[in-house]
Structures are given as C-alpha cells and as structure tokens.
Short mmCIF file of C-alpha atoms in Angstrom, two decimals:
data_model
loop_
_atom_site.label_atom_id
_atom_site.label_comp_id
_atom_site.label_asym_id
_atom_site.label_seq_id
_atom_site.Cartn_x
_atom_site.Cartn_y
_atom_site.Cartn_z
CA UNK A 24 -10.40 4.96 -10.28
CA UNK A 25 -11.64 9.32 -11.48
CA UNK A 26 -14.09 8.46 -14.46
CA UNK A 27 -11.79 11.36 -16.57
CA UNK A 28 -8.40 9.51 -15.27
CA UNK A 29 -10.31 6.76 -16.57
CA UNK A 30 -10.93 7.75 -19.48
CA UNK A 31 -8.51 8.79 -19.90
CA UNK A 32 -6.39 6.96 -19.89
CA UNK A 33 -7.87 4.12 -21.76
CA UNK A 34 -6.11 4.94 -25.60
CA UNK A 35 -2.74 3.87 -23.68
CA UNK A 36 -4.52 0.63 -21.79
CA UNK A 37 -5.03 -0.67 -24.86
CA UNK A 38 -2.37 -0.13 -27.24
CA UNK A 39 0.15 -1.37 -24.31
CA UNK A 40 -2.55 -4.48 -24.45
CA UNK A 41 -2.22 -4.82 -27.87
CA UNK A 42 0.96 -4.80 -27.56
CA UNK A 43 0.75 -1.59 -30.10
CA UNK A 44 2.76 1.34 -27.56
CA UNK A 45 6.31 1.76 -26.61
CA UNK A 46 7.54 1.04 -22.77
CA UNK A 47 5.62 3.66 -19.98
CA UNK A 48 8.67 5.92 -19.36
CA UNK A 49 6.57 7.37 -16.03
CA UNK A 50 9.50 7.33 -12.42
CA UNK A 51 6.96 4.95 -10.29
CA UNK A 52 6.77 0.95 -9.96
CA UNK A 53 3.81 -0.93 -9.30
CA UNK A 54 2.69 -3.55 -6.30
CA UNK A 55 -0.80 -5.36 -7.83
CA UNK A 56 -2.07 -7.06 -4.93
CA UNK A 57 -3.43 -10.47 -5.59
CA UNK A 58 -5.87 -12.50 -3.30
CA UNK A 59 -7.43 -16.75 -4.54
CA UNK A 60 -6.39 -17.66 -7.46
CA UNK A 61 -9.47 -20.19 -8.21
CA UNK A 62 -8.17 -23.12 -10.94
CA UNK A 63 -11.32 -21.42 -12.81
CA UNK A 64 -9.41 -18.55 -13.31
CA UNK A 65 -5.97 -20.22 -14.15
CA UNK A 66 -6.37 -19.42 -17.32
CA UNK A 67 -7.18 -15.93 -17.18
CA UNK A 68 -4.48 -15.64 -14.30
CA UNK A 69 -2.04 -16.99 -17.13
CA UNK A 70 -2.94 -14.86 -19.79
CA UNK A 71 -2.21 -12.02 -17.24
CA UNK A 72 1.16 -12.47 -15.99
CA UNK A 73 3.10 -13.50 -19.58
CA UNK A 74 1.69 -9.64 -20.59
CA UNK A 75 2.92 -8.49 -17.23
CA UNK A 76 6.02 -9.95 -18.34
CA UNK A 77 6.56 -9.00 -21.70
CA UNK A 78 5.65 -5.72 -20.98
CA UNK A 79 7.53 -5.47 -17.48
CA UNK A 80 10.81 -6.29 -15.48
CA UNK A 81 9.10 -7.78 -12.87
CA UNK A 82 11.19 -7.99 -9.84
CA UNK A 83 11.09 -9.32 -6.44
CA UNK A 84 9.27 -6.85 -3.95
CA UNK A 85 12.27 -5.94 -1.87
CA UNK A 86 13.69 -4.90 -6.06
CA UNK A 87 11.18 -2.03 -6.01
CA UNK A 88 11.93 -0.49 -2.23
CA UNK A 89 15.80 -0.33 -2.73
CA UNK A 90 15.38 2.01 -6.52
CA UNK A 91 12.80 3.64 -4.77
CA UNK A 92 14.90 4.39 -1.57
CA UNK A 93 18.57 4.83 -3.81
CA UNK A 94 17.61 6.07 -7.01
CA UNK A 95 17.36 3.57 -8.98
CA UNK A 96 15.10 2.79 -12.20
CA UNK A 97 11.41 3.00 -11.32
CA UNK A 98 9.49 2.70 -14.73
CA UNK A 99 9.76 -0.68 -15.64
CA UNK A 100 8.84 -2.43 -11.91
CA UNK A 101 6.29 -3.93 -11.02
CA UNK A 102 6.75 -6.99 -8.58
CA UNK A 103 4.03 -9.46 -7.56
CA UNK A 104 1.93 -10.27 -3.76
CA UNK A 105 -0.72 -12.82 -2.94
CA UNK A 106 -2.31 -11.98 0.26
CA UNK A 107 -3.88 -14.13 2.90
CA UNK A 108 -1.37 -17.58 2.27
CA UNK A 109 -5.04 -19.51 0.11
CA UNK A 110 -4.12 -22.81 -0.70
CA UNK A 111 -4.92 -22.07 -4.11
CA UNK A 112 -2.18 -19.42 -3.98
CA UNK A 113 0.33 -22.82 -3.67
CA UNK A 114 -2.26 -25.12 -6.18
CA UNK A 115 -2.35 -22.63 -9.06
CA UNK A 116 -0.28 -19.48 -8.80
CA UNK A 117 2.60 -20.96 -7.67
CA UNK A 118 2.81 -23.53 -10.35
CA UNK A 119 2.67 -20.56 -12.94
CA UNK A 120 4.44 -18.28 -11.00
CA UNK A 121 7.70 -21.09 -11.01
CA UNK A 122 7.33 -22.07 -14.61
CA UNK A 123 7.51 -18.40 -16.28
CA UNK A 124 10.25 -17.65 -13.42
CA UNK A 125 8.25 -14.61 -11.96
CA UNK A 126 9.09 -13.54 -8.50
CA UNK A 127 6.28 -13.44 -6.17
CA UNK A 128 5.47 -12.50 -2.46
CA UNK A 129 3.08 -14.58 -0.94
CA UNK A 130 2.15 -12.95 2.58
CA UNK A 131 0.56 -15.89 5.30
CA UNK A 132 -1.27 -16.08 8.72
CA UNK A 133 1.10 -18.94 10.76
CA UNK A 134 -2.05 -18.63 13.42
CA UNK A 135 -4.45 -19.40 11.22
CA UNK A 136 -2.04 -22.54 9.37
CA UNK A 137 -1.64 -23.87 12.73
CA UNK A 138 -5.74 -24.24 13.60
CA UNK A 139 -6.74 -25.19 9.72
CA UNK A 140 -8.84 -22.13 9.74
CA UNK A 141 -10.21 -19.45 7.73
CA UNK A 142 -9.16 -16.06 7.78
CA UNK A 143 -12.68 -14.63 10.18
CA UNK A 144 -13.69 -13.05 7.44
CA UNK A 145 -13.83 -15.60 5.19
CA UNK A 146 -15.99 -17.26 8.08
CA UNK A 147 -18.29 -14.80 9.06
CA UNK A 148 -19.56 -14.17 5.26
CA UNK A 149 -20.69 -18.22 4.77
CA UNK A 150 -21.90 -19.05 8.02
CA UNK A 151 -23.76 -15.57 7.55
CA UNK A 152 -25.28 -17.18 4.85
CA UNK A 153 -26.95 -20.05 5.86
CA UNK A 154 -28.97 -17.68 8.67
CA UNK A 155 -32.55 -17.43 7.35
CA UNK A 156 -32.89 -13.35 6.55
CA UNK A 157 -35.20 -13.72 9.26
CA UNK A 158 -32.55 -14.56 11.97
CA UNK A 159 -29.98 -12.84 9.84
CA UNK A 160 -31.81 -9.63 11.10
CA UNK A 161 -32.14 -11.19 14.27
CA UNK A 162 -28.73 -11.14 14.27
CA UNK A 163 -27.67 -7.01 13.03
CA UNK A 164 -30.77 -5.71 15.62
CA UNK A 165 -29.03 -6.56 18.28
CA UNK A 166 -25.70 -5.56 17.54
CA UNK A 167 -27.43 -2.34 15.72
CA UNK A 168 -25.92 -3.75 12.90
CA UNK A 169 -26.63 -3.74 9.04
CA UNK A 170 -28.54 -6.94 7.91
CA UNK A 171 -26.73 -7.90 4.92
CA UNK A 172 -23.95 -10.13 4.72
CA UNK A 173 -21.08 -8.01 3.05
CA UNK A 174 -22.36 -5.02 5.30
CA UNK A 175 -22.83 -6.87 8.75
CA UNK A 176 -19.28 -7.84 7.67
CA UNK A 177 -17.84 -4.61 6.78
CA UNK A 178 -19.43 -3.09 10.11
CA UNK A 179 -16.82 -5.65 11.89
CA UNK A 180 -13.49 -4.51 10.29
CA UNK A 181 -14.54 -0.78 11.08
CA UNK A 182 -15.27 -1.94 15.22
CA UNK A 183 -12.11 -3.16 17.76
CA UNK A 184 -10.45 -5.91 18.16
CA UNK A 185 -12.73 -6.74 21.86
CA UNK A 186 -15.93 -6.60 20.49
CA UNK A 187 -15.25 -7.68 17.13
CA UNK A 188 -14.32 -11.12 18.78
CA UNK A 189 -18.03 -11.34 21.09
CA UNK A 190 -19.55 -10.69 17.50
CA UNK A 191 -17.72 -13.42 15.73
CA UNK A 192 -18.70 -15.85 19.23
CA UNK A 193 -22.38 -14.94 18.33
CA UNK A 194 -22.24 -16.24 14.93
CA UNK A 195 -20.10 -19.01 15.72
CA UNK A 196 -22.87 -19.02 18.40
CA UNK A 197 -25.38 -18.96 16.28
CA UNK A 198 -24.68 -21.58 13.39
CA UNK A 199 -23.11 -24.40 15.47
CA UNK A 200 -23.69 -27.01 12.45
CA UNK A 201 -22.05 -24.86 10.32
CA UNK A 202 -19.96 -26.89 7.21
CA UNK A 203 -18.16 -26.14 4.29
CA UNK A 204 -19.44 -27.82 1.33
CA UNK A 205 -16.22 -28.43 -1.07
CA UNK A 206 -16.25 -26.04 -2.82
CA UNK A 207 -15.99 -23.18 -0.16
CA UNK A 208 -13.08 -25.15 1.43
CA UNK A 209 -11.74 -25.16 -2.30
CA UNK A 210 -12.40 -21.39 -2.04
CA UNK A 211 -11.28 -20.60 1.36
CA UNK A 212 -9.01 -22.68 2.38
CA UNK A 213 -5.37 -21.92 3.71
CA UNK A 214 -2.61 -23.56 2.45
CA UNK A 215 -0.65 -25.65 5.51
CA UNK A 216 3.34 -25.93 6.84
CA UNK A 217 3.75 -28.65 4.35
CA UNK A 218 2.50 -26.75 1.13
CA UNK A 219 4.46 -23.58 2.04
CA UNK A 220 7.84 -26.20 2.72
CA UNK A 221 7.47 -26.91 -1.23
CA UNK A 222 7.63 -22.84 -2.22
CA UNK A 223 10.64 -22.47 -3.85
CA UNK A 224 12.17 -19.50 -2.58
CA UNK A 225 14.29 -18.18 -5.22
CA UNK A 226 10.13 -17.86 -5.84
CA UNK A 227 8.33 -17.31 -3.68
CA UNK A 228 9.05 -14.68 -0.88
CA UNK A 229 7.53 -15.33 2.07
CA UNK A 230 5.40 -12.14 4.07
CA UNK A 231 3.72 -12.05 7.31
CA UNK A 232 -0.12 -11.37 7.40
CA UNK A 233 -0.92 -10.80 10.88
CA UNK A 234 -0.88 -13.82 13.05
CA UNK A 235 -4.46 -14.46 12.53
CA UNK A 236 -5.75 -11.45 9.68
CA UNK A 237 -6.29 -9.78 12.98
CA UNK A 238 -7.25 -5.60 11.75
CA UNK A 239 -4.31 -3.48 13.87
CA UNK A 240 -6.94 -0.28 14.22
CA UNK A 241 -7.40 -0.54 17.57
CA UNK A 242 -5.99 -3.36 18.57
CA UNK A 243 -4.24 -4.24 22.69
CA UNK A 244 -0.54 -3.66 22.68
CA UNK A 245 -0.22 -7.37 23.99
CA UNK A 246 -2.38 -8.72 20.84
CA UNK A 247 -0.62 -5.82 18.77
CA UNK A 248 3.20 -7.85 19.74
CA UNK A 249 1.50 -10.89 19.28
CA UNK A 250 0.07 -10.59 15.57
CA UNK A 251 2.95 -8.36 14.52
CA UNK A 252 6.08 -9.51 16.54
CA UNK A 253 5.64 -13.01 16.89
CA UNK A 254 3.94 -13.83 13.59
CA UNK A 255 6.97 -13.06 12.02
CA UNK A 256 9.00 -16.02 14.50
CA UNK A 257 6.48 -18.52 14.31
CA UNK A 258 7.04 -18.52 10.43
CA UNK A 259 10.97 -18.72 10.33
CA UNK A 260 10.81 -20.65 12.40
CA UNK A 261 8.29 -23.13 10.90
CA UNK A 262 9.88 -22.05 7.13
CA UNK A 263 13.51 -21.36 7.99
CA UNK A 264 13.78 -18.70 5.40
CA UNK A 265 14.14 -14.77 6.54
CA UNK A 266 10.28 -12.54 6.74
CA UNK A 267 11.22 -9.17 6.59
CA UNK A 268 7.84 -8.25 4.65
CA UNK A 269 4.68 -7.42 6.30
CA UNK A 270 0.88 -6.61 4.14
CA UNK A 271 -1.63 -4.72 6.71
CA UNK A 272 -5.09 -6.72 6.22
CA UNK A 273 -7.61 -5.19 5.48
CA UNK A 274 -5.41 -1.77 4.73
CA UNK A 275 -6.21 -0.81 8.12
CA UNK A 276 -3.70 0.94 10.31
CA UNK A 277 -3.15 3.29 13.22
CA UNK A 278 -0.11 5.04 14.69
CA UNK A 279 0.91 2.73 17.48
CA UNK A 280 0.53 -0.30 14.14
CA UNK A 281 2.84 1.39 12.22
CA UNK A 282 4.91 1.91 15.05
CA UNK A 283 5.01 -1.81 15.45
CA UNK A 284 4.56 -2.62 12.32
CA UNK A 285 8.64 -0.52 11.79
CA UNK A 286 10.11 -1.35 14.63
CA UNK A 287 9.87 -5.55 13.01
CA UNK A 288 10.04 -5.73 9.50
CA UNK A 289 11.40 -3.41 6.49
CA UNK A 290 8.87 -3.49 4.21
CA UNK A 291 4.74 -3.06 4.60
CA UNK A 292 2.34 -2.77 2.01
CA UNK A 293 -0.62 -1.11 2.47
CA UNK A 294 -4.55 -1.53 0.26
CA UNK A 295 -3.90 2.44 -0.72
CA UNK A 296 -4.11 2.87 -4.09
CA UNK A 297 -1.54 3.82 -5.63
CA UNK A 298 2.33 3.50 -7.75
CA UNK A 299 5.75 3.18 -6.17
CA UNK A 300 7.55 7.15 -6.58
CA UNK A 301 11.36 7.48 -5.49
CA UNK A 302 11.12 8.30 -1.73
CA UNK A 303 8.51 6.69 -0.99
CA UNK A 304 7.76 5.41 2.66
CA UNK A 305 9.10 2.04 2.16
CA UNK A 306 6.26 0.41 5.65
CA UNK A 307 3.29 2.34 3.57
CA UNK A 308 3.76 1.36 0.15
CA UNK A 309 0.67 1.31 -2.22
CA UNK A 310 -1.02 -0.79 -4.29
CA UNK A 311 -2.99 -2.06 -7.66
CA UNK A 312 -5.54 -4.90 -7.05
CA UNK A 313 -4.82 -7.44 -9.69
CA UNK A 314 -8.22 -7.47 -11.60
CA UNK A 315 -9.47 -10.07 -14.24
CA UNK A 316 -8.68 -9.77 -17.49
CA UNK A 317 -5.48 -7.37 -19.18
CA UNK A 318 -7.20 -4.95 -20.30
CA UNK A 319 -8.26 -4.56 -17.50
CA UNK A 320 -4.69 -4.79 -16.56
CA UNK A 321 -3.45 -2.39 -17.99
CA UNK A 322 -6.02 -0.02 -17.57
CA UNK A 323 -5.07 -0.21 -14.20
CA UNK A 324 -1.96 0.09 -14.91
CA UNK A 325 -1.35 2.48 -17.08
CA UNK A 326 -4.11 4.35 -15.71
#
C-alpha cells in the first residue's frame, strides 16, 4: 500500500475499528486471503471474524462473482478464502466459521493430501534451516543462488518447473535425515481426507490450489493439465462435492496456465492486491491479505 494512501486511510480505519463510522459506500467487494491459522492465534482470528460480521455482509465467493458480473450490490460484501488446505484451517478456523455461521472457501492440494506431504515451499524452508551456514553456502554456490533461506526459496519460485524439481531433490538429498518437530507438524501438516470430509459444505466451499502447489508459470502442457484439471477431478471424486473455484499458488500465472484454468474452472483468485469492482474478470480476482489484528484489517479494508 503506498504510504500516502495508507496515511489517508488511517482515520477511517480507526473510526471503523471503533465502530464510529457508517457503512462503506464504495461499489467494491473484498476477498480476504488467509493461510495457516495457528492455535495460538485463534483468539485474534475470532476477533477479526466477529468484527467483519458486524461491519460487512460475509458471503460465499461465488456471490461476489455473481454481483460483479450482473450489476448487483458489491459495497458491503466480503468473502473469506484460506489457501493451502492446512490442518490448522480445519482444526482452528473451521470451528469458528461454523459457530459464527460465516462462509469461506478452502483451497486444497489433493496430490499432497494423498501423500501426506507438505507444500514444497514449507518443506524447503525447514530443510534448509537444518543445514549449517557453510552447507547452505555450498548448496547456493552449486546453483548460483542466494544463501539466505527466504531468498533461496524466493529464487526457486521464479524457476520453471523442471529445474525447480531438480533443486528440491538436491535439497532433500542434502537433508536426508530431516524429521519435522511436533511444532513444525502443527504448523505445516495438511488436513487429511477424513478431516476434509467432515467440513460442512454449507459453510466451507472446497476449491483447488493445484494438485501439488506447483507454480504454474513455465509448466509443460501435460503437467499443467495434471495440476489444474486433475486436481479438480480428484477433489470432486474424493469429497463428492462440486469444485469450480481455483487459487493460483504464489499468484503466478502465464498465458498457458490462464487458458487452462479458464477451461476447467468458473472462478479463479490470485494474490494480486486489490478490490473486486463491477465487471471484474472472474478468473483474475484480486485479494487482500488477512492481517493478524482488527485494526490492521480495518486499515487494509478501508485503504
């Protein structure tokens, strides 16, 4: 958010946080994006959800898409999305959503659920953290990559699928004795099929986040179909519910992935920061990152 715009938004954000301002009349809807919902942050999340419910009309994602396409009212609408299919979403966020009768969309990677694997970004960060600085330096030099863990993973995200998978294999080889801690499993484990089946479809819509959280830019046509089309088929077959919504991992897309997603889904969300206005492209919907406090949330929504 530009600093000047942020400063201008602060008084209204404070007023709305305190419940002193009227409803926002701007003709835009908001889609909020969450990821993990750790147990230690459950109270903060509940405060955010209760504040949103008082100030906005929280609706399923498809309701915003329909309003944007058909000229319906947008200004009071907010949709909630949770990326990655983490177990914490089912154990922490879902009970709150159910108790408060708040709809949301969970974006799931069925290929990882099948194999009880983490997202590759989470796995790489934790494996790299086990290496000594000297070993990380040697690994980075091998690939002419940055040495820092965050920078190394960010660099990996920019690679095409084939070289990225080769580097993932090399990191696994260098950390063959890696065993997650209990805290790491609590943070990064995905929900399994049994847990996902228990989620009430009246509250939570399931969408695809690709099969294995693959960044689609630069992916081969065959792999693209597997990640995009087959992930939908697997979710529908296993959960016995319709799946027509998609979230781009890392928000990355190119013309080929855009075409593929449009062919197989009615709706797709990105990580681009912004609001949903009338006539918005239903396959390039922007979102706002869900921050960890009501004041920050108010500031972001009213910026």
